[in-house]
GROMACS .gro file of N, CA and C in nm:
model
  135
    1UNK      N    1  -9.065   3.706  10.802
    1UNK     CA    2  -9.128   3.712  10.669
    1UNK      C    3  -9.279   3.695  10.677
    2UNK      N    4  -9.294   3.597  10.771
    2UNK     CA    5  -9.479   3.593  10.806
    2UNK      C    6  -9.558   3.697  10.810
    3UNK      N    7  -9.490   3.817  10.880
    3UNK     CA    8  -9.590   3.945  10.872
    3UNK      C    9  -9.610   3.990  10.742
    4UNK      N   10  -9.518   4.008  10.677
    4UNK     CA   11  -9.491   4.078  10.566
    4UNK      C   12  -9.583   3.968  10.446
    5UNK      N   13  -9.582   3.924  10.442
    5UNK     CA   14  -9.684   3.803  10.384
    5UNK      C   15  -9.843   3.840  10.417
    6UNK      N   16  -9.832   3.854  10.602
    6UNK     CA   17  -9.991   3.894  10.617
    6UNK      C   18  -9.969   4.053  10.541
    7UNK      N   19  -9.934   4.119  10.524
    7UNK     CA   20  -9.960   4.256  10.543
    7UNK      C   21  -9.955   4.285  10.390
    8UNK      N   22  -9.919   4.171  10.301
    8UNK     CA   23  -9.926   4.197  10.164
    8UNK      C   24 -10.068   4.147  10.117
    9UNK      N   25 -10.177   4.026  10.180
    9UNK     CA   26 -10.257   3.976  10.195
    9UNK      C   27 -10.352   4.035  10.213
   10UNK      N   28 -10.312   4.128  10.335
   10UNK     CA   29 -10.412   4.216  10.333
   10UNK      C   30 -10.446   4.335  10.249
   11UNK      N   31 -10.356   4.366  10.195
   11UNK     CA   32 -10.361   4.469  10.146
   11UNK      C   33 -10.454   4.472   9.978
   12UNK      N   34 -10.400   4.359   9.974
   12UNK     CA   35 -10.459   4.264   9.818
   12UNK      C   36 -10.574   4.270   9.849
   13UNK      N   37 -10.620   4.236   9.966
   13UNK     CA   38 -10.780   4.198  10.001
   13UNK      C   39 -10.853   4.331   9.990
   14UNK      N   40 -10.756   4.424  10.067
   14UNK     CA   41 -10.825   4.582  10.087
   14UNK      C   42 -10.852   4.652   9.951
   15UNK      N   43 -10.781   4.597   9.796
   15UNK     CA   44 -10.772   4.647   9.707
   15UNK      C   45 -10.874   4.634   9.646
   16UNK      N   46 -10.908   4.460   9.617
   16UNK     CA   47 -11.034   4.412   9.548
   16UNK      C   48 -11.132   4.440   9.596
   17UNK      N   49 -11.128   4.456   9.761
   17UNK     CA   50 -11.313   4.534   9.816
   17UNK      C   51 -11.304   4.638   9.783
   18UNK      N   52 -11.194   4.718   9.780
   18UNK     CA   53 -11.260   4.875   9.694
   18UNK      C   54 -11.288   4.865   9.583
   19UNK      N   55 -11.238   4.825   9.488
   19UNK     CA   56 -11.220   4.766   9.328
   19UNK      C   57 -11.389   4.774   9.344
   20UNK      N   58 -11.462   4.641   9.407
   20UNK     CA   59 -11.546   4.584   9.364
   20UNK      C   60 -11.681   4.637   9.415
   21UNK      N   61 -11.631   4.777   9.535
   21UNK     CA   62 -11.741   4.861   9.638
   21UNK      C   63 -11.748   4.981   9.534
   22UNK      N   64 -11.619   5.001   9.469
   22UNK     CA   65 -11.645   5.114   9.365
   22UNK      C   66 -11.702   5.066   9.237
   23UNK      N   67 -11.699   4.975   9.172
   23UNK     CA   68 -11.735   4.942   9.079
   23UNK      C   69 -11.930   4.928   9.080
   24UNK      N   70 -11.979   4.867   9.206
   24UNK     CA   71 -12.077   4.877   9.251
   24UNK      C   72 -12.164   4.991   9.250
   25UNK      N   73 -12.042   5.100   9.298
   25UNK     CA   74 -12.133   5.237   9.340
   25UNK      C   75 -12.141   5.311   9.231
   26UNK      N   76 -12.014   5.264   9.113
   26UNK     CA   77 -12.068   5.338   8.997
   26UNK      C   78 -12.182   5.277   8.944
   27UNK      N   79 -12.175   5.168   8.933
   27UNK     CA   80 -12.306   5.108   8.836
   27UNK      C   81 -12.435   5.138   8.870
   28UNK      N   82 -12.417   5.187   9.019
   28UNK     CA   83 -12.565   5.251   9.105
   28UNK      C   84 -12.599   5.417   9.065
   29UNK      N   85 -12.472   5.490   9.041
   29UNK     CA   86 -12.491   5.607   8.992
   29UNK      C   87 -12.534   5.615   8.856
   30UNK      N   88 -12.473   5.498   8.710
   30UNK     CA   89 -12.512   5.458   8.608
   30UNK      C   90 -12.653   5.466   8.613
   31UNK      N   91 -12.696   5.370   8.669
   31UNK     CA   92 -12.834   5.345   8.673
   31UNK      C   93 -12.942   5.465   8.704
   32UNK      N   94 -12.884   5.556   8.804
   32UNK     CA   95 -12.966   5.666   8.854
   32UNK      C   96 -12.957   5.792   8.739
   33UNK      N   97 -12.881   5.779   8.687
   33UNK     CA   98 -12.852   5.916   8.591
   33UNK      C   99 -12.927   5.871   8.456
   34UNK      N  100 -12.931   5.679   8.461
   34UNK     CA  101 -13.032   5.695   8.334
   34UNK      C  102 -13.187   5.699   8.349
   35UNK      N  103 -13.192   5.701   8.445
   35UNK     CA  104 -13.369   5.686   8.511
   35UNK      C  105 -13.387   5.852   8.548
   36UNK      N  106 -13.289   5.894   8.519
   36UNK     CA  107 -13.337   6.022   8.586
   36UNK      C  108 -13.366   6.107   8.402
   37UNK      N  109 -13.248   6.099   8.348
   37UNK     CA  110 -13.251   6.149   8.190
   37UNK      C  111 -13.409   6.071   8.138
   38UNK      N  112 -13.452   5.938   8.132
   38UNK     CA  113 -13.590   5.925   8.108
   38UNK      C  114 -13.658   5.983   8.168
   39UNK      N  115 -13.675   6.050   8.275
   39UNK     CA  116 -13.778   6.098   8.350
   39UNK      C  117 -13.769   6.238   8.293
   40UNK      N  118 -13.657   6.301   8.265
   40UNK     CA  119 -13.659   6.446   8.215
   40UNK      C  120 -13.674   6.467   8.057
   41UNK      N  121 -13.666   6.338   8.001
   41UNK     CA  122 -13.708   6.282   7.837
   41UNK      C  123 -13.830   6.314   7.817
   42UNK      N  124 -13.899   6.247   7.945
   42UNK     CA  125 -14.053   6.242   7.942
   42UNK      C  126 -14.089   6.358   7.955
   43UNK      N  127 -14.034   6.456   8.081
   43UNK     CA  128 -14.135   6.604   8.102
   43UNK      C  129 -14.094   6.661   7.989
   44UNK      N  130 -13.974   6.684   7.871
   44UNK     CA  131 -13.969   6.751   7.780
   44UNK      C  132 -14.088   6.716   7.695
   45UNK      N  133 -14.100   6.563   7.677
   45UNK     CA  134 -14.233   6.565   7.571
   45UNK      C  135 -14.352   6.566   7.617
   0.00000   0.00000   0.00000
């Protein structure tokens, strides 16, 4: 049963670092798409 314990452990672990590597990388794309729309705000005016 010990493995199966590690291997559920891990897997939990493997879930929340993506969870929290994707959540990251969106908020980095968030950020770039609104700095980029001000910058193309600006050359329109």
């Amino acid at each position: 049963m010990s493995n199966v314990i590690d291997i559920l452990v891990s897997l939990v672990c493997i879930v929340i670092a993506a969870f929290l590597f994707a959540n990251y990388v969106g908020w980095g794309i968030l950020k770039l798409l609104e700095k980029l729309k001000e910058r193309w705000g600006n050359d329109e005016n």
